Amino acid sequence: MPDNRSSAAPIVVRLSQYTKADQQEILGNGDDPFGVASTGLTWLPKEEHFGIRHKDRLMAHAGLLRLPVAIGDTQTEVVGVGGVAVAPGMQGQGLARLVVTAALEYARTMGPQHALLFCRPPLMPLYQRLGWHPLDGDVLVEQPEGRLVTMPLPTMVTPLRDDARWPSGPVRLFSLPM
Ligand SMILES: CC(C)(COP(=O)(O)OP(=O)(O)OC[C@H]1O[C@@H](n2cnc3c(N)ncnc32)[C@H](O)[C@@H]1OP(=O)(O)O)[C@@H](O)C(=O)NCCC(=O)NCCS
């Protein structure tokens, strides 16, 4: 039988853990792999992890966790998406689309009606192509010592159910950002 494994389409798997070493396997050990160090923010680790391996190397990742949030008068939860990463040599081949799509499929089983992420402005078109929408207005997030700060990066959301409607009003995360 022919061995087609090297040309097989990449498969997203749920990872039982995702360590700093795993992240470095994807993005290297630079100081600021996500380009957000200038914000000075402290970020939450994610709780659910999805990855793509190629020849036993981790090549892509997306992480999820549930976050309590207020949107106007509505107290609810969102699924936070973060740590989206694709190895430099594999970028531009649709791996972010694959791993984010698979993570969102799982997010639909987690309960909240929406997923939310923060990204650098140049990445907004990428997420818009994947069906995300930018949120207007400030988003408050927590920081160590109980500080409340306005997120300086764009916020994007996507519904996790067909009938989900984003409530109106200011947004406040009751946690660090992810
Ligand atoms: C951002 C990153 C994850 C993108 O990964 P990628 O595998 O190159 O992205 P994909 O090839 O899956 O692209 C997904 C879609 O977005 C588009 N896209 C990709 N990069 C883009 C960019 N910089 N600007 C606009 N659109 C972009 C692609 O054309 C593609 O659209 P299509 O599927 O409709 O053709 C990758 O560059 C990376 O790991 N960067 C470093 C870490 C980082 O900044 N992560 C972001 C955290 S929010």
Coordinates of N, CA, C and O and ligand atoms in Angstrom, one line a residue:
M1 N 0.8 -1.2 0.0 CA 0.0 0.0 0.0 C 0.9 1.3 0.0 O 1.9 1.3 0.7
P2 N 0.6 2.3 -0.8 CA 1.4 3.5 -0.8 C 1.3 4.2 0.5 O 0.3 4.2 1.2
D3 N 2.4 4.8 0.9 CA 2.5 5.6 2.2 C 2.2 7.0 1.8 O 3.1 7.7 1.3
N4 N 1.0 7.5 2.2 CA 0.7 8.9 1.8 C 0.9 9.8 3.0 O 0.4 11.0 3.0
R5 N 1.5 9.4 4.1 CA 1.5 10.1 5.3 C 2.1 11.5 5.2 O 1.6 12.5 5.7
S6 N 3.2 11.6 4.4 CA 3.9 12.9 4.3 C 3.0 14.0 3.6 O 3.1 15.1 3.8
S7 N 2.1 13.5 2.7 CA 1.3 14.4 2.0 C -0.1 14.6 2.6 O -1.0 15.3 2.0
A8 N -0.4 13.9 3.7 CA -1.7 13.9 4.3 C -2.0 15.3 4.8 O -1.2 16.1 5.2
A9 N -3.4 15.6 4.7 CA -3.8 16.9 5.2 C -3.5 17.0 6.7 O -3.6 16.0 7.4
P10 N -3.1 18.2 7.2 CA -2.8 18.4 8.6 C -4.1 18.1 9.4 O -5.2 18.5 9.0
I11 N -3.9 17.5 10.6 CA -5.0 17.2 11.5 C -4.8 17.9 12.8 O -3.7 17.9 13.4
V12 N -5.9 18.5 13.3 CA -5.9 19.2 14.5 C -6.2 18.2 15.7 O -7.2 17.4 15.5
V13 N -5.4 18.2 16.7 CA -5.6 17.3 17.8 C -5.8 18.2 19.1 O -5.2 19.3 19.2
R14 N -6.5 17.6 20.0 CA -6.6 18.3 21.4 C -5.4 17.8 22.1 O -5.1 16.7 22.2
L15 N -4.7 18.8 22.7 CA -3.5 18.5 23.5 C -3.8 18.4 24.9 O -4.6 19.2 25.5
S16 N -3.2 17.4 25.6 CA -3.5 17.3 27.1 C -2.8 18.3 27.9 O -3.2 18.6 29.0
Q17 N -1.8 18.9 27.3 CA -1.1 20.1 28.0 C -0.4 20.9 27.0 O -0.2 20.5 25.8
Y18 N 0.0 22.1 27.4 CA 0.7 23.0 26.5 C 1.6 23.9 27.3 O 1.2 24.7 28.1
T19 N 2.9 23.5 27.2 CA 3.9 24.2 28.1 C 4.6 25.3 27.4 O 4.4 25.5 26.2
K20 N 5.4 26.0 28.1 CA 6.2 27.1 27.5 C 7.1 26.4 26.5 O 7.4 27.0 25.4
A21 N 7.6 25.2 26.7 CA 8.5 24.5 25.8 C 7.7 24.2 24.5 O 8.3 24.3 23.4
D22 N 6.5 23.9 24.6 CA 5.6 23.6 23.4 C 5.5 24.9 22.6 O 5.6 24.9 21.4
Q23 N 5.2 26.0 23.3 CA 5.1 27.3 22.6 C 6.4 27.6 21.9 O 6.4 28.1 20.7
Q24 N 7.6 27.4 22.6 CA 8.9 27.7 22.0 C 9.1 26.7 20.8 O 9.8 27.1 19.8
E25 N 8.6 25.5 20.8 CA 8.7 24.6 19.7 C 8.1 25.2 18.4 O 8.5 25.1 17.3
I26 N 7.0 26.0 18.6 CA 6.3 26.6 17.5 C 6.9 27.9 17.1 O 7.2 28.1 15.9
L27 N 7.1 28.8 18.1 CA 7.5 30.2 17.7 C 8.9 30.5 18.0 O 9.3 31.7 17.8
G28 N 9.7 29.6 18.6 CA 11.1 29.9 19.0 C 11.1 30.6 20.3 O 10.0 30.8 21.0
N29 N 12.3 31.0 20.8 CA 12.3 31.5 22.2 C 12.6 33.0 22.2 O 13.4 33.5 23.1
G30 N 12.1 33.7 21.2 CA 12.2 35.2 21.2 C 11.5 35.8 22.4 O 10.7 35.2 23.1
D31 N 11.9 37.1 22.7 CA 11.3 37.8 23.8 C 9.8 38.1 23.7 O 9.2 38.2 24.7
D32 N 9.4 38.3 22.5 CA 8.0 38.8 22.3 C 7.3 38.1 21.1 O 7.0 38.7 20.1
P33 N 7.1 36.8 21.3 CA 6.6 36.0 20.1 C 5.3 36.5 19.6 O 5.0 36.3 18.4
F34 N 4.4 37.1 20.4 CA 3.1 37.5 20.0 C 3.1 39.0 19.6 O 2.0 39.5 19.3
G35 N 4.2 39.7 19.8 CA 4.2 41.1 19.5 C 3.3 42.0 20.3 O 2.9 43.0 19.9
V36 N 3.1 41.6 21.6 CA 2.2 42.4 22.5 C 2.9 42.8 23.7 O 2.3 43.4 24.6
A37 N 4.3 42.7 23.8 CA 5.0 43.1 25.0 C 4.8 44.5 25.3 O 4.8 44.9 26.5
S38 N 4.7 45.4 24.3 CA 4.6 46.8 24.5 C 3.3 47.2 25.3 O 3.2 48.3 25.8
T39 N 2.3 46.3 25.3 CA 1.1 46.6 26.1 C 1.4 46.6 27.6 O 0.7 47.1 28.4
G40 N 2.5 45.8 28.0 CA 2.8 45.7 29.4 C 1.8 44.8 30.2 O 1.9 44.8 31.4
L41 N 0.9 44.1 29.5 CA -0.1 43.4 30.2 C 0.3 42.0 30.7 O 1.2 41.4 30.1
T42 N -0.4 41.6 31.7 CA -0.2 40.2 32.2 C -1.4 39.4 31.6 O -2.5 39.9 31.7
W43 N -1.1 38.2 31.1 CA -2.1 37.4 30.4 C -2.3 36.1 31.1 O -1.4 35.6 31.8
L44 N -3.5 35.5 31.0 CA -3.9 34.2 31.6 C -3.4 33.1 30.7 O -3.6 33.2 29.4
P45 N -3.0 32.0 31.3 CA -2.8 30.8 30.4 C -4.1 30.3 30.0 O -5.1 30.6 30.7
K46 N -4.1 29.5 29.0 CA -5.4 28.9 28.5 C -5.6 27.5 29.1 O -4.7 27.0 29.7
E47 N -6.8 27.0 29.1 CA -7.1 25.7 29.7 C -7.3 24.6 28.8 O -7.1 23.4 29.1
E48 N -7.8 24.9 27.6 CA -8.0 23.8 26.6 C -7.1 24.2 25.4 O -7.0 25.3 25.0
H49 N -6.4 23.1 24.9 CA -5.4 23.4 23.9 C -5.6 22.5 22.6 O -5.9 21.3 22.8
F50 N -5.4 23.1 21.5 CA -5.5 22.4 20.2 C -4.3 22.6 19.4 O -3.7 23.8 19.4
G51 N -3.8 21.6 18.7 CA -2.5 21.8 18.0 C -2.5 20.9 16.7 O -3.3 20.1 16.5
I52 N -1.5 21.3 15.9 CA -1.2 20.5 14.7 C 0.2 20.1 14.8 O 1.1 20.9 15.0
R53 N 0.4 18.8 14.6 CA 1.8 18.2 14.6 C 2.2 17.9 13.2 O 1.3 17.4 12.4
H54 N 3.5 18.0 12.9 CA 4.0 17.6 11.6 C 5.3 17.0 11.8 O 6.2 17.6 12.4
K55 N 5.4 15.7 11.5 CA 6.6 14.9 11.7 C 7.0 15.0 13.2 O 8.2 15.4 13.5
D56 N 6.1 14.8 14.1 CA 6.3 14.9 15.6 C 6.7 16.2 16.1 O 7.1 16.3 17.3
R57 N 6.6 17.3 15.3 CA 6.9 18.6 15.8 C 5.6 19.4 15.9 O 4.7 19.3 15.0
L58 N 5.4 20.1 17.0 CA 4.2 20.9 17.1 C 4.4 22.1 16.2 O 5.4 22.8 16.3
M59 N 3.4 22.4 15.3 CA 3.5 23.4 14.3 C 2.5 24.6 14.5 O 2.6 25.6 13.9
A60 N 1.4 24.3 15.2 CA 0.4 25.3 15.4 C -0.4 25.0 16.7 O -0.4 23.9 17.2
H61 N -0.9 26.1 17.3 CA -1.7 26.0 18.5 C -2.8 27.0 18.6 O -2.6 28.2 18.0
A62 N -3.9 26.7 19.2 CA -4.9 27.7 19.7 C -5.4 27.2 21.0 O -5.5 26.0 21.3
G63 N -5.6 28.2 22.0 CA -6.0 27.9 23.3 C -7.3 28.5 23.6 O -7.7 29.5 23.0
L64 N -8.0 27.9 24.6 CA -9.4 28.4 25.0 C -9.5 28.4 26.5 O -8.9 27.5 27.2
L65 N -10.3 29.3 27.0 CA -10.8 29.1 28.4 C -12.1 29.9 28.6 O -12.3 30.9 27.8
R66 N -12.9 29.5 29.6 CA -14.1 30.3 29.9 C -13.8 31.5 30.8 O -13.0 31.3 31.7
L67 N -14.4 32.6 30.5 CA -14.1 33.8 31.2 C -15.4 34.5 31.6 O -16.3 34.7 30.8
P68 N -15.6 34.9 32.9 CA -16.7 35.7 33.3 C -16.6 37.1 32.8 O -15.5 37.7 32.8
V69 N -17.7 37.6 32.4 CA -17.7 38.9 31.7 C -19.0 39.7 32.0 O -20.0 39.0 32.2
A70 N -19.0 41.0 32.0 CA -20.2 41.8 32.0 C -20.3 42.5 30.7 O -19.3 43.1 30.2
I71 N -21.4 42.4 30.0 CA -21.7 43.2 28.8 C -22.9 44.0 29.0 O -24.0 43.5 29.1
G72 N -22.7 45.3 29.3 CA -23.8 46.2 29.7 C -24.3 45.6 31.1 O -23.5 45.3 32.0
D73 N -25.7 45.3 31.1 CA -26.3 44.8 32.3 C -26.2 43.2 32.4 O -26.7 42.6 33.4
T74 N -25.7 42.6 31.4 CA -25.7 41.2 31.3 C -24.4 40.6 31.9 O -23.3 40.9 31.5
Q75 N -24.6 39.7 32.9 CA -23.4 39.0 33.5 C -23.4 37.6 32.8 O -24.4 36.9 32.9
T76 N -22.3 37.3 32.1 CA -22.3 36.0 31.4 C -20.9 35.5 31.3 O -20.0 35.9 32.1
E77 N -20.7 34.6 30.4 CA -19.3 34.1 30.2 C -19.1 34.1 28.7 O -20.0 33.9 27.9
V78 N -17.8 34.2 28.3 CA -17.4 34.0 26.9 C -16.3 33.0 26.9 O -15.7 32.7 28.0
V79 N -16.1 32.4 25.8 CA -14.9 31.6 25.6 C -13.8 32.5 25.1 O -13.9 33.1 24.0
G80 N -12.7 32.6 25.9 CA -11.6 33.4 25.4 C -10.7 32.5 24.5 O -10.4 31.4 24.9
V81 N -10.2 33.1 23.5 CA -9.3 32.4 22.5 C -8.0 33.1 22.6 O -7.9 34.4 22.5
G82 N -6.9 32.4 22.7 CA -5.6 33.0 22.7 C -4.5 32.1 22.4 O -4.7 30.9 22.2
G83 N -3.3 32.6 22.4 CA -2.1 31.8 22.1 C -2.1 31.2 20.7 O -1.5 30.2 20.5
V84 N -2.8 31.9 19.8 CA -2.8 31.4 18.4 C -1.4 31.5 17.8 O -0.9 32.6 17.7
A85 N -0.9 30.4 17.3 CA 0.5 30.5 16.8 C 0.7 29.4 15.8 O 0.2 28.3 15.9
V86 N 1.5 29.8 14.8 CA 1.9 28.9 13.7 C 3.4 29.0 13.5 O 3.9 30.2 13.5
A87 N 4.1 27.9 13.4 CA 5.6 28.0 13.2 C 5.9 28.9 12.0 O 5.3 28.7 10.9
P88 N 6.9 29.7 12.1 CA 7.3 30.6 11.0 C 7.4 30.0 9.6 O 6.8 30.4 8.6
G89 N 8.0 28.8 9.6 CA 8.2 28.1 8.3 C 6.9 27.5 7.7 O 6.9 27.1 6.6
M90 N 5.8 27.5 8.5 CA 4.6 26.9 8.1 C 3.4 28.0 7.9 O 2.3 27.6 7.7
Q91 N 3.8 29.2 8.1 CA 2.7 30.2 8.0 C 2.3 30.4 6.6 O 3.0 30.1 5.6
G92 N 1.1 31.0 6.4 CA 0.5 31.3 5.1 C 0.0 30.0 4.4 O -0.3 30.1 3.2
Q93 N -0.2 28.9 5.1 CA -0.7 27.7 4.5 C -2.0 27.3 5.0 O -2.5 26.1 4.8
G94 N -2.6 28.2 5.8 CA -4.0 27.9 6.3 C -4.0 27.1 7.7 O -5.1 26.7 8.1
L95 N -2.8 27.0 8.3 CA -2.8 26.3 9.6 C -3.6 27.0 10.7 O -4.2 26.4 11.5
A96 N -3.4 28.4 10.7 CA -4.2 29.1 11.7 C -5.7 28.9 11.5 O -6.4 28.7 12.5
R97 N -6.1 29.0 10.3 CA -7.5 28.8 10.0 C -8.0 27.4 10.5 O -9.0 27.3 11.2
L98 N -7.2 26.4 10.2 CA -7.5 25.0 10.7 C -7.6 24.9 12.2 O -8.6 24.4 12.7
V99 N -6.6 25.4 12.9 CA -6.5 25.2 14.3 C -7.6 26.0 15.0 O -8.2 25.6 16.0
V100 N -7.8 27.3 14.5 CA -8.8 28.1 15.2 C -10.2 27.6 14.9 O -11.1 27.5 15.8
T101 N -10.4 27.1 13.7 CA -11.8 26.5 13.4 C -12.1 25.3 14.3 O -13.2 25.1 14.8
A102 N -11.0 24.4 14.5 CA -11.3 23.2 15.3 C -11.5 23.7 16.7 O -12.3 23.1 17.4
A103 N -10.7 24.6 17.2 CA -10.9 25.1 18.6 C -12.3 25.7 18.8 O -13.0 25.4 19.8
L104 N -12.8 26.4 17.8 CA -14.1 27.0 17.9 C -15.2 25.9 17.9 O -16.2 26.1 18.5
E105 N -15.0 24.9 17.1 CA -15.9 23.8 17.1 C -16.1 23.2 18.6 O -17.2 23.0 19.0
Y106 N -15.0 23.1 19.2 CA -15.0 22.6 20.6 C -15.7 23.7 21.5 O -16.4 23.3 22.4
A107 N -15.3 24.9 21.2 CA -15.9 26.0 22.1 C -17.4 26.0 22.1 O -18.0 26.4 23.0
R108 N -18.0 25.6 21.0 CA -19.5 25.5 20.9 C -20.0 24.5 21.9 O -21.2 24.6 22.2
T109 N -19.2 23.6 22.4 CA -19.7 22.7 23.4 C -19.5 23.2 24.9 O -19.8 22.5 25.8
M110 N -18.9 24.3 25.0 CA -18.4 24.8 26.4 C -19.5 25.6 27.1 O -19.3 25.9 28.3
G111 N -20.5 26.0 26.4 CA -21.6 26.7 27.1 C -21.8 28.1 26.7 O -22.9 28.5 26.3
P112 N -20.8 29.0 26.7 CA -21.0 30.4 26.4 C -21.5 30.6 24.9 O -21.2 29.7 24.1
Q113 N -22.1 31.7 24.7 CA -22.7 32.0 23.4 C -21.8 32.6 22.4 O -22.0 32.7 21.2
H114 N -20.7 33.2 23.0 CA -19.7 33.9 22.1 C -18.3 33.5 22.5 O -18.0 33.2 23.7
A115 N -17.4 33.7 21.5 CA -16.0 33.6 21.8 C -15.4 35.0 21.6 O -16.0 35.8 20.8
L116 N -14.3 35.3 22.3 CA -13.7 36.7 22.3 C -12.2 36.5 22.2 O -11.7 35.6 22.9
L117 N -11.6 37.4 21.5 CA -10.1 37.4 21.5 C -9.6 38.9 21.3 O -10.3 39.8 20.9
F118 N -8.3 39.0 21.7 CA -7.7 40.3 21.5 C -6.5 40.0 20.5 O -5.9 39.0 20.5
C119 N -6.3 41.0 19.5 CA -5.3 40.8 18.6 C -4.6 42.1 18.2 O -5.3 43.1 18.4
R120 N -3.4 42.0 17.6 CA -2.8 43.2 17.1 C -3.6 43.7 15.9 O -4.1 42.9 15.1
P121 N -3.7 45.0 15.6 CA -4.4 45.5 14.5 C -4.1 44.8 13.2 O -5.1 44.5 12.4
P122 N -2.9 44.5 12.8 CA -2.6 43.9 11.5 C -3.3 42.5 11.4 O -3.4 42.0 10.2
L123 N -3.6 41.9 12.5 CA -4.2 40.6 12.4 C -5.8 40.6 12.3 O -6.4 39.5 12.1
M124 N -6.3 41.8 12.4 CA -7.8 41.8 12.3 C -8.4 41.3 11.0 O -9.3 40.5 11.1
P125 N -7.7 41.5 9.9 CA -8.3 41.0 8.6 C -8.3 39.4 8.6 O -9.2 38.8 8.1
L126 N -7.2 38.9 9.3 CA -7.1 37.4 9.4 C -8.4 36.9 10.1 O -9.1 36.0 9.6
Y127 N -8.7 37.4 11.3 CA -9.8 36.9 12.0 C -11.1 37.3 11.3 O -12.1 36.5 11.4
Q128 N -11.2 38.4 10.6 CA -12.4 38.7 9.9 C -12.7 37.7 8.8 O -13.8 37.3 8.6
R129 N -11.6 37.2 8.2 CA -11.8 36.2 7.2 C -12.3 34.9 7.8 O -12.9 34.0 7.1
L130 N -12.0 34.7 9.1 CA -12.5 33.5 9.8 C -13.9 33.7 10.4 O -14.3 32.9 11.2
G131 N -14.5 34.9 10.2 CA -15.9 35.1 10.6 C -16.0 35.9 11.9 O -17.1 35.9 12.5
W132 N -14.9 36.5 12.4 CA -14.9 37.3 13.6 C -15.3 38.7 13.3 O -15.0 39.2 12.2
H133 N -15.8 39.5 14.3 CA -16.2 40.9 14.1 C -15.5 41.7 15.2 O -15.5 41.3 16.3
P134 N -15.0 42.9 14.8 CA -14.4 43.8 15.8 C -15.5 44.4 16.7 O -16.6 44.6 16.2
L135 N -15.2 44.5 18.0 CA -16.1 45.2 18.9 C -15.8 46.6 19.0 O -14.6 47.0 19.2
D136 N -16.8 47.5 18.9 CA -16.5 48.9 19.1 C -16.6 49.2 20.6 O -17.2 48.4 21.4
G137 N -15.9 50.2 21.1 CA -16.0 50.6 22.5 C -14.9 49.9 23.3 O -14.3 48.9 22.9
D138 N -14.7 50.5 24.5 CA -13.6 50.0 25.3 C -14.0 48.7 26.0 O -15.1 48.4 26.3
V139 N -12.9 47.9 26.2 CA -13.1 46.7 27.0 C -12.1 46.8 28.2 O -10.9 47.0 28.1
L140 N -12.7 46.6 29.4 CA -11.9 46.7 30.6 C -11.5 45.3 31.0 O -12.3 44.3 30.9
V141 N -10.2 45.2 31.4 CA -9.7 43.9 31.8 C -9.0 44.1 33.2 O -8.5 45.2 33.5
E142 N -8.9 43.0 33.9 CA -8.2 43.1 35.2 C -6.7 42.8 35.0 O -6.2 42.2 34.0
Q143 N -5.9 43.4 35.9 CA -4.5 43.2 36.0 C -4.1 42.9 37.4 O -4.9 43.1 38.3
P144 N -2.8 42.5 37.7 CA -2.5 42.1 39.0 C -2.7 43.3 40.0 O -2.8 44.5 39.6
E145 N -2.9 43.0 41.3 CA -3.2 43.9 42.3 C -4.6 44.6 42.1 O -4.8 45.7 42.6
G146 N -5.4 43.9 41.4 CA -6.8 44.4 41.3 C -7.0 45.6 40.4 O -8.0 46.2 40.3
R147 N -5.9 45.9 39.6 CA -6.0 47.1 38.7 C -7.0 46.8 37.6 O -7.0 45.7 37.1
L148 N -7.7 47.8 37.2 CA -8.6 47.6 36.0 C -8.1 48.5 34.9 O -7.9 49.7 35.2
V149 N -7.8 48.0 33.7 CA -7.3 48.8 32.7 C -8.1 48.6 31.4 O -8.8 47.6 31.2
T150 N -8.0 49.6 30.5 CA -8.7 49.5 29.2 C -7.7 48.7 28.3 O -6.6 49.1 28.1
M151 N -8.2 47.6 27.7 CA -7.5 46.9 26.7 C -7.0 47.7 25.6 O -7.9 48.3 24.9
P152 N -5.7 47.8 25.3 CA -5.3 48.7 24.2 C -5.4 48.0 22.8 O -5.2 48.7 21.8
L153 N -5.6 46.7 22.8 CA -5.6 46.0 21.5 C -7.1 45.9 21.1 O -8.0 45.8 21.9
P154 N -7.3 45.7 19.8 CA -8.6 45.5 19.3 C -9.2 44.2 19.9 O -8.5 43.2 20.1
T155 N -10.5 44.2 20.1 CA -11.3 43.0 20.6 C -12.1 42.5 19.5 O -12.8 43.3 18.8
M156 N -12.2 41.2 19.3 CA -13.0 40.6 18.3 C -13.8 39.5 18.9 O -13.4 38.8 19.8
V157 N -15.0 39.3 18.3 CA -16.0 38.3 18.9 C -16.6 37.5 17.7 O -16.6 38.0 16.6
T158 N -17.0 36.3 18.0 CA -17.7 35.5 17.1 C -18.8 34.7 17.8 O -18.5 34.3 18.9
P159 N -20.0 34.5 17.2 CA -21.0 33.8 17.9 C -20.7 32.3 17.9 O -20.1 31.8 16.9
L160 N -21.1 31.6 18.9 CA -20.9 30.1 19.0 C -22.2 29.4 18.7 O -22.2 28.1 18.7
R161 N -23.3 30.1 18.6 CA -24.6 29.5 18.3 C -25.3 30.4 17.2 O -25.1 31.6 17.2
D162 N -26.2 29.8 16.5 CA -26.8 30.5 15.4 C -27.7 31.7 15.9 O -27.8 32.7 15.3
D163 N -28.3 31.5 17.1 CA -29.2 32.5 17.6 C -28.5 33.5 18.6 O -29.2 34.3 19.2
A164 N -27.2 33.5 18.7 CA -26.5 34.3 19.6 C -26.5 35.8 19.2 O -26.2 36.0 18.0
R165 N -26.8 36.7 20.1 CA -26.8 38.1 19.8 C -25.9 38.8 20.8 O -26.2 38.6 22.0
W166 N -24.9 39.5 20.4 CA -24.0 40.2 21.4 C -24.8 41.3 22.1 O -25.4 42.2 21.4
P167 N -24.9 41.3 23.4 CA -25.7 42.3 24.1 C -25.0 43.7 23.9 O -23.8 43.8 23.7
S168 N -25.8 44.8 24.1 CA -25.2 46.1 24.0 C -24.7 46.5 25.3 O -25.1 46.1 26.4
G169 N -23.7 47.4 25.2 CA -23.2 48.0 26.5 C -21.7 47.7 26.6 O -21.1 47.0 25.9
P170 N -21.1 48.4 27.6 CA -19.6 48.3 27.8 C -19.2 46.9 28.3 O -20.0 46.2 29.0
V171 N -18.1 46.5 28.0 CA -17.6 45.2 28.2 C -16.5 45.2 29.3 O -15.6 46.0 29.2
R172 N -16.6 44.3 30.3 CA -15.6 44.2 31.3 C -15.4 42.7 31.6 O -16.3 42.0 32.0
L173 N -14.1 42.3 31.5 CA -13.7 41.0 31.9 C -13.5 41.0 33.4 O -12.8 41.8 33.9
F174 N -14.0 39.9 34.1 CA -13.7 39.8 35.5 C -12.4 38.9 35.7 O -12.4 38.0 36.5
S175 N -11.4 39.1 34.9 CA -10.2 38.3 34.9 C -9.1 39.1 34.2 O -9.4 40.1 33.5
L176 N -7.9 38.5 34.3 CA -6.8 39.0 33.4 C -7.3 38.7 31.9 O -8.1 37.8 31.7
P177 N -6.7 39.3 30.9 CA -7.0 38.9 29.5 C -6.3 37.7 29.2 O -5.4 37.2 29.9
M178 N -6.8 37.0 28.1 CA -6.1 35.7 27.7 C -5.4 35.9 26.4 O -5.7 36.7 25.6
Ligands
LIG1 C1 -1.0 35.1 13.0 C2 -0.6 33.6 12.6 C3 -1.2 32.7 13.6 C4 -1.3 33.3 11.2 O1 -1.0 32.0 10.9 P1 -1.1 31.4 9.4 O2 -1.1 29.9 9.5 O3 -0.1 32.1 8.6 O4 -2.6 31.9 8.9 P2 -3.5 31.2 7.8 O5 -2.6 30.8 6.7 O6 -4.3 30.1 8.4 O7 -4.4 32.4 7.4 C5 -5.8 32.4 7.7 C6 -6.5 33.4 6.9 O8 -6.1 34.7 7.2 C7 -5.4 35.4 6.1 N1 -4.2 36.0 6.7 C8 -3.1 35.4 7.2 N2 -2.2 36.3 7.7 C9 -2.8 37.5 7.5 C10 -2.4 38.8 7.7 N3 -1.2 39.1 8.3 N4 -3.2 39.8 7.4 C11 -4.4 39.5 6.7 N5 -4.8 38.3 6.5 C12 -4.1 37.3 6.8 C13 -5.0 34.3 5.2 O9 -5.1 34.8 3.8 C14 -6.1 33.3 5.4 O10 -7.3 33.6 4.7 P3 -8.0 32.4 3.8 O11 -7.9 31.1 4.6 O12 -9.4 33.0 3.6 O13 -7.1 32.4 2.6 C15 0.9 33.5 12.4 O14 1.4 34.4 11.6 C16 1.7 33.5 13.8 O15 1.8 32.5 14.5 N6 2.2 34.7 14.1 C17 3.0 34.9 15.3 C18 2.1 34.8 16.6 C19 0.9 35.7 16.6 O16 1.1 36.9 16.4 N7 -0.2 35.2 16.9 C20 -1.5 35.9 16.9 C21 -2.1 36.0 18.2 S1 -3.6 36.9 18.2

